Tab-separated table of N, CA, C and O in Angstrom:
chain	number	residue	atom	x	y	z
A	1405	LEU	N	14.070	37.067	16.265
A	1405	LEU	CA	13.229	35.562	16.191
A	1405	LEU	C	12.622	35.523	14.775
A	1405	LEU	O	13.081	33.832	14.396
A	1406	ARG	N	12.357	36.052	13.964
A	1406	ARG	CA	11.924	35.708	12.741
A	1406	ARG	C	13.229	35.398	11.767
A	1406	ARG	O	12.660	34.230	11.016
A	1407	GLN	N	14.421	35.965	12.072
A	1407	GLN	CA	15.380	35.429	10.911
A	1407	GLN	C	15.751	33.893	11.524
A	1407	GLN	O	16.151	33.268	10.538
A	1408	ILE	N	15.494	33.621	12.925
A	1408	ILE	CA	16.228	32.190	13.059
A	1408	ILE	C	14.937	31.448	12.328
A	1408	ILE	O	15.385	30.291	12.015
A	1409	SER	N	14.123	31.650	12.791
A	1409	SER	CA	12.775	30.890	11.966
A	1409	SER	C	12.861	30.622	10.317
A	1409	SER	O	12.959	29.488	9.915
A	1410	GLN	N	13.210	32.121	9.859
A	1410	GLN	CA	13.443	31.397	8.423
A	1410	GLN	C	14.768	30.809	7.860
A	1410	GLN	O	14.775	30.313	7.198
A	1411	ARG	N	16.028	31.025	8.884
A	1411	ARG	CA	17.144	30.431	8.577
A	1411	ARG	C	16.666	28.618	8.752
A	1411	ARG	O	17.388	28.290	7.877
A	1412	THR	N	16.038	28.504	9.752
A	1412	THR	CA	16.026	26.916	9.911
A	1412	THR	C	14.768	26.365	8.272
A	1412	THR	O	15.171	25.299	8.149
A	1413	ILE	N	14.106	26.900	8.224
A	1413	ILE	CA	13.233	26.530	7.298
A	1413	ILE	C	13.767	26.682	5.726
A	1413	ILE	O	13.939	25.583	5.104
A	1414	ASN	N	14.405	27.681	5.326
A	1414	ASN	CA	15.609	27.778	4.227
A	1414	ASN	C	16.514	26.500	4.231
A	1414	ASN	O	17.059	26.086	2.847
A	1415	THR	N	17.380	26.764	5.312
A	1415	THR	CA	18.238	25.204	5.209
A	1415	THR	C	17.715	23.967	5.121
A	1415	THR	O	18.541	23.129	4.213
A	1416	ALA	N	16.641	23.712	5.738
A	1416	ALA	CA	15.950	22.642	5.720
A	1416	ALA	C	15.609	22.098	4.177
A	1416	ALA	O	15.394	21.031	3.682
A	1417	SER	N	15.134	22.897	3.112
A	1417	SER	CA	14.712	23.007	2.011
A	1417	SER	C	16.194	22.823	0.893
A	1417	SER	O	15.725	22.459	0.163
A	1418	ARG	N	17.373	23.150	1.522
A	1418	ARG	CA	18.266	23.005	0.577
A	1418	ARG	C	19.017	21.437	0.427
A	1418	ARG	O	19.679	21.111	0.019
A	1419	ARG	N	18.824	20.560	1.658
A	1419	ARG	CA	19.097	18.992	1.581
A	1419	ARG	C	18.790	18.524	-0.005
A	1419	ARG	O	17.911	18.653	-0.241
A	1420	GLN	N	19.808	17.778	-0.053
A	1420	GLN	CA	19.945	17.164	-1.420
A	1420	GLN	C	19.624	15.698	-1.242
A	1420	GLN	O	20.145	14.953	-0.377
A	1421	PHE	N	18.811	15.132	-1.969
A	1421	PHE	CA	18.146	13.651	-1.615
A	1421	PHE	C	18.952	13.034	-3.056
A	1421	PHE	O	19.090	13.564	-4.196
A	1422	GLU	N	19.400	11.703	-2.789
A	1422	GLU	CA	19.927	10.784	-3.739
A	1422	GLU	C	18.611	10.509	-4.882
A	1422	GLU	O	17.841	10.029	-4.337
A	1423	ASN	N	19.062	10.645	-6.162
A	1423	ASN	CA	18.122	10.123	-7.213
A	1423	ASN	C	18.270	8.889	-7.304
A	1423	ASN	O	19.071	8.267	-7.731
A	1424	ARG	N	17.260	7.958	-6.654
A	1424	ARG	CA	17.343	6.756	-6.782
A	1424	ARG	C	16.209	6.123	-8.188
A	1424	ARG	O	15.983	4.855	-8.084
A	1425	VAL	N	15.739	6.868	-8.980
A	1425	VAL	CA	14.843	6.376	-9.755
A	1425	VAL	C	15.377	5.226	-10.792
A	1425	VAL	O	14.778	4.634	-11.484
A	1426	PRO	N	16.732	5.635	-11.375
A	1426	PRO	CA	17.347	4.895	-12.267
A	1426	PRO	C	17.732	3.111	-11.953
A	1426	PRO	O	17.213	2.145	-12.513
A	1427	GLU	N	17.993	3.187	-10.405
A	1427	GLU	CA	17.968	1.705	-9.988
A	1427	GLU	C	16.643	0.978	-9.442
A	1427	GLU	O	16.516	-0.089	-10.133
A	1428	LYS	N	15.694	1.910	-9.449
A	1428	LYS	CA	14.097	1.552	-9.465
A	1428	LYS	C	13.643	0.982	-10.780
A	1428	LYS	O	13.243	-0.116	-10.996
A	1429	GLN	N	13.744	1.973	-11.791
A	1429	GLN	CA	13.586	1.393	-13.227
A	1429	GLN	C	14.246	-0.186	-13.541
A	1429	GLN	O	13.424	-0.952	-13.899
A	1430	LYS	N	15.565	0.006	-13.212
A	1430	LYS	CA	16.127	-1.481	-13.700
A	1430	LYS	C	15.394	-2.591	-12.665
A	1430	LYS	O	15.164	-3.428	-13.201
A	1431	LEU	N	15.067	-2.462	-11.287
A	1431	LEU	CA	14.584	-3.399	-10.629
A	1431	LEU	C	13.045	-3.841	-10.886
A	1431	LEU	O	12.926	-5.128	-11.308
A	1432	PHE	N	12.454	-2.819	-11.894
A	1432	PHE	CA	11.298	-3.044	-12.158
A	1432	PHE	C	11.062	-3.489	-13.544
A	1432	PHE	O	10.075	-4.296	-14.197
A	1433	GLN	N	12.045	-3.514	-14.483
A	1433	GLN	CA	11.858	-3.924	-15.745
A	1433	GLN	C	12.662	-5.311	-16.043
A	1433	GLN	O	12.625	-5.359	-16.798
A	1434	GLU	N	13.393	-5.574	-14.730
A	1434	GLU	CA	14.303	-6.789	-14.775
A	1434	GLU	C	12.958	-7.880	-15.337
A	1434	GLU	O	12.049	-8.089	-14.323
A	1435	ASP	N	13.592	-8.820	-16.419
A	1435	ASP	CA	12.625	-10.096	-16.536
A	1435	ASP	C	13.061	-11.059	-15.614
A	1435	ASP	O	13.670	-12.010	-16.071
A	1436	ASN	N	12.533	-11.068	-14.383
A	1436	ASN	CA	12.775	-12.110	-13.718
A	1436	ASN	C	11.298	-13.173	-13.287
A	1436	ASN	O	11.680	-13.768	-12.153
A	1437	GLY	N	10.611	-13.389	-13.777
A	1437	GLY	CA	9.360	-13.660	-13.834
A	1437	GLY	C	8.389	-13.534	-12.574
A	1437	GLY	O	7.379	-14.027	-12.527
A	1438	ILE	N	8.875	-12.470	-11.701
A	1438	ILE	CA	8.071	-11.875	-10.595
A	1438	ILE	C	7.031	-10.821	-11.165
A	1438	ILE	O	7.593	-10.034	-12.067
A	1439	PRO	N	5.914	-11.023	-11.044
A	1439	PRO	CA	4.581	-9.786	-11.252
A	1439	PRO	C	5.407	-8.500	-10.855
A	1439	PRO	O	5.904	-8.488	-9.977
A	1440	VAL	N	5.026	-7.330	-11.566
A	1440	VAL	CA	5.281	-5.934	-11.100
A	1440	VAL	C	4.952	-5.675	-9.778
A	1440	VAL	O	5.404	-4.756	-9.424
A	1441	HIS	N	3.735	-6.391	-9.470
A	1441	HIS	CA	3.122	-5.672	-8.359
A	1441	HIS	C	3.658	-6.337	-7.042
A	1441	HIS	O	3.490	-6.217	-5.910
A	1442	LEU	N	4.687	-7.399	-7.599
A	1442	LEU	CA	5.303	-8.013	-6.229
A	1442	LEU	C	6.873	-7.493	-6.033
A	1442	LEU	O	7.770	-7.989	-5.159
A	1443	LYS	N	7.626	-6.999	-7.202
A	1443	LYS	CA	8.768	-6.729	-7.467
A	1443	LYS	C	9.226	-5.566	-6.282
A	1443	LYS	O	10.593	-5.461	-5.990
A	1444	GLY	N	8.313	-5.135	-5.420
A	1444	GLY	CA	9.036	-3.917	-4.689
A	1444	GLY	C	9.553	-4.645	-3.572
A	1444	GLY	O	10.173	-3.900	-2.307
A	1445	GLY	N	9.418	-5.798	-2.988
A	1445	GLY	CA	9.880	-6.401	-1.645
A	1445	GLY	C	8.896	-7.187	-0.890
A	1445	GLY	O	7.674	-7.498	-1.129
A	1446	VAL	N	9.343	-7.334	0.410
A	1446	VAL	CA	8.290	-8.192	1.143
A	1446	VAL	C	7.077	-6.910	1.328
A	1446	VAL	O	6.117	-7.997	1.888
A	1447	MET	N	7.274	-5.793	1.475
A	1447	MET	CA	5.988	-5.108	2.031
A	1447	MET	C	4.853	-5.560	0.923
A	1447	MET	O	3.683	-5.360	1.161
A	1448	ASP	N	5.363	-5.349	-0.159
A	1448	ASP	CA	4.521	-5.567	-1.222
A	1448	ASP	C	3.843	-6.768	-1.318
A	1448	ASP	O	2.546	-7.100	-1.506
A	1449	ALA	N	4.547	-7.919	-1.276
A	1449	ALA	CA	4.172	-9.122	-1.101
A	1449	ALA	C	3.087	-9.466	0.407
A	1449	ALA	O	2.054	-9.772	0.471
A	1450	LEU	N	3.488	-8.839	1.398
A	1450	LEU	CA	2.737	-8.549	2.475
A	1450	LEU	C	1.088	-7.824	2.001
A	1450	LEU	O	0.193	-8.318	2.690
A	1451	LEU	N	1.299	-6.701	1.700
A	1451	LEU	CA	0.133	-5.948	1.088
A	1451	LEU	C	-0.700	-6.727	0.124
A	1451	LEU	O	-1.938	-6.706	0.419
A	1452	TYR	N	-0.243	-7.553	-0.534
A	1452	TYR	CA	-0.744	-8.141	-1.734
A	1452	TYR	C	-1.727	-9.272	-0.638
A	1452	TYR	O	-2.852	-9.772	-1.077
A	1453	ARG	N	-0.906	-9.925	0.130
A	1453	ARG	CA	-1.598	-11.076	1.063
A	1453	ARG	C	-2.870	-10.578	1.895
A	1453	ARG	O	-3.812	-11.296	1.759
A	1454	VAL	N	-2.494	-9.631	2.491
A	1454	VAL	CA	-3.821	-8.830	3.140
A	1454	VAL	C	-4.591	-8.431	2.496
A	1454	VAL	O	-6.044	-8.909	2.987
A	1455	THR	N	-4.638	-8.007	1.080
A	1455	THR	CA	-5.726	-7.554	0.230
A	1455	THR	C	-6.562	-8.836	-0.035
A	1455	THR	O	-7.542	-9.081	-0.037
A	1456	MET	N	-5.752	-9.729	-0.559
A	1456	MET	CA	-6.250	-11.011	-0.701
A	1456	MET	C	-6.915	-11.700	0.043
A	1456	MET	O	-8.144	-12.146	-0.367
A	1457	GLY	N	-6.366	-11.538	1.194
A	1457	GLY	CA	-7.213	-12.150	2.440
A	1457	GLY	C	-8.767	-11.516	2.654
A	1457	GLY	O	-9.696	-12.490	2.899
A	1458	LEU	N	-8.213	-9.842	2.870
A	1458	LEU	CA	-9.536	-9.415	2.950
A	1458	LEU	C	-10.710	-9.632	1.742
A	1458	LEU	O	-12.244	-9.664	2.197
A	1459	THR	N	-10.244	-9.786	1.026
A	1459	THR	CA	-11.076	-10.057	-0.499
A	1459	THR	C	-12.040	-11.445	-0.344
A	1459	THR	O	-12.971	-11.370	-0.613
A	1460	VAL	N	-11.352	-12.496	0.077
A	1460	VAL	CA	-11.844	-13.938	0.114
A	1460	VAL	C	-12.751	-13.721	1.175
A	1460	VAL	O	-13.730	-14.330	1.076
A	1461	PHE	N	-12.224	-13.268	2.397
A	1461	PHE	CA	-13.241	-13.287	3.807
A	1461	PHE	C	-14.534	-12.476	3.405
A	1461	PHE	O	-15.179	-12.610	3.490
A	1462	GLY	N	-14.365	-11.127	2.536
A	1462	GLY	CA	-15.555	-10.574	2.621
A	1462	GLY	C	-16.518	-11.187	1.580
A	1462	GLY	O	-17.829	-10.940	1.720
A	1463	THR	N	-15.714	-11.537	0.480
A	1463	THR	CA	-16.729	-12.394	-0.380
A	1463	THR	C	-17.481	-13.621	0.234
A	1463	THR	O	-18.763	-13.636	0.296
A	1464	ALA	N	-16.739	-14.119	0.974
A	1464	ALA	CA	-17.318	-15.435	1.653
A	1464	ALA	C	-18.620	-14.815	2.567
A	1464	ALA	O	-19.372	-15.408	2.923
A	1465	TYR	N	-18.102	-13.581	3.235
A	1465	TYR	CA	-19.199	-13.194	4.446
A	1465	TYR	C	-20.578	-12.807	3.656
A	1465	TYR	O	-21.572	-12.844	4.193
A	1466	VAL	N	-20.704	-12.169	2.567
A	1466	VAL	CA	-21.514	-11.642	1.618
A	1466	VAL	C	-22.264	-12.740	1.381
A	1466	VAL	O	-23.625	-12.673	1.359
A	1467	VAL	N	-21.643	-13.638	0.888
A	1467	VAL	CA	-22.441	-14.973	0.419
A	1467	VAL	C	-23.241	-15.917	1.628
A	1467	VAL	O	-24.537	-16.206	1.223
A	1468	TYR	N	-22.513	-15.486	2.852
A	1468	TYR	CA	-23.074	-16.254	3.933
A	1468	TYR	C	-24.496	-15.159	4.406
A	1468	TYR	O	-25.502	-15.853	4.658
A	1469	GLU	N	-24.208	-14.036	4.328
A	1469	GLU	CA	-25.470	-13.458	4.215
A	1469	GLU	C	-26.834	-13.053	3.316
A	1469	GLU	O	-27.705	-13.029	4.062
A	1470	LEU	N	-26.098	-13.140	2.424
A	1470	LEU	CA	-26.999	-13.784	1.388
A	1470	LEU	C	-27.869	-14.911	1.344
A	1470	LEU	O	-29.400	-14.832	1.361
A	1471	LEU	N	-27.412	-15.900	1.850
A	1471	LEU	CA	-28.046	-17.393	2.201
A	1471	LEU	C	-28.889	-17.017	3.598
A	1471	LEU	O	-29.997	-17.550	3.614
A	1472	VAL	N	-28.218	-16.263	4.514
A	1472	VAL	CA	-29.289	-16.309	5.859
A	1472	VAL	C	-30.315	-15.467	5.385
A	1472	VAL	O	-31.698	-15.599	5.791
A	1473	ALA	N	-30.247	-14.396	4.511
A	1473	ALA	CA	-31.329	-13.665	4.156
A	1473	ALA	C	-32.488	-14.100	3.424
A	1473	ALA	O	-33.384	-13.624	3.327
A	1474	SER	N	-31.981	-15.043	2.566
A	1474	SER	CA	-32.765	-15.797	1.640
A	1474	SER	C	-33.952	-16.937	2.410
A	1474	SER	O	-34.598	-17.501	1.552
A	1475	MET	N	-33.460	-17.558	3.591
A	1475	MET	CA	-33.983	-18.221	4.287
A	1475	MET	C	-35.392	-17.765	4.902
A	1475	MET	O	-34.932	-16.618	5.715
A	1476	PRO	N	-36.366	-18.470	4.868
A	1476	PRO	CA	-37.314	-17.574	5.605
A	1476	PRO	C	-37.375	-17.837	7.006
A	1476	PRO	O	-36.919	-19.246	7.665
A	1477	LYS	N	-38.006	-17.030	8.053
A	1477	LYS	CA	-37.457	-17.519	9.199
A	1477	LYS	C	-38.903	-18.019	9.813
A	1477	LYS	O	-39.915	-17.818	9.214
A	1478	LYS	N	-38.573	-18.889	10.893
A	1478	LYS	CA	-39.726	-19.757	11.227
A	1478	LYS	C	-40.688	-18.825	12.045
A	1478	LYS	O	-40.300	-18.460	12.821
A	1479	GLN	N	-42.130	-19.113	11.883
A	1479	GLN	CA	-43.221	-18.575	12.470
A	1479	GLN	C	-43.326	-19.507	13.788
A	1479	GLN	O	-43.801	-20.532	13.780
A	1480	LYS	N	-43.482	-18.620	15.031
A	1480	LYS	CA	-43.513	-19.547	16.542
A	1480	LYS	C	-45.450	-19.842	16.473
A	1480	LYS	O	-46.040	-18.999	16.000
């Protein structure tokens, strides 16, 4: 049993992965007018838009809450 578990662990670590660093370097260093934080593709654009949306919503909410907190409540 011990040899079987060691064998599966050892063979899994021997897998070779293709080195894709040079092609990623070409992609990110290409001068095509796209900002570097959007060169990764659709997921980068989606994450950027979600982050910007949350930032705008959060800022608007904070300003609203500050305005509500600055108004005195009416006494009955």
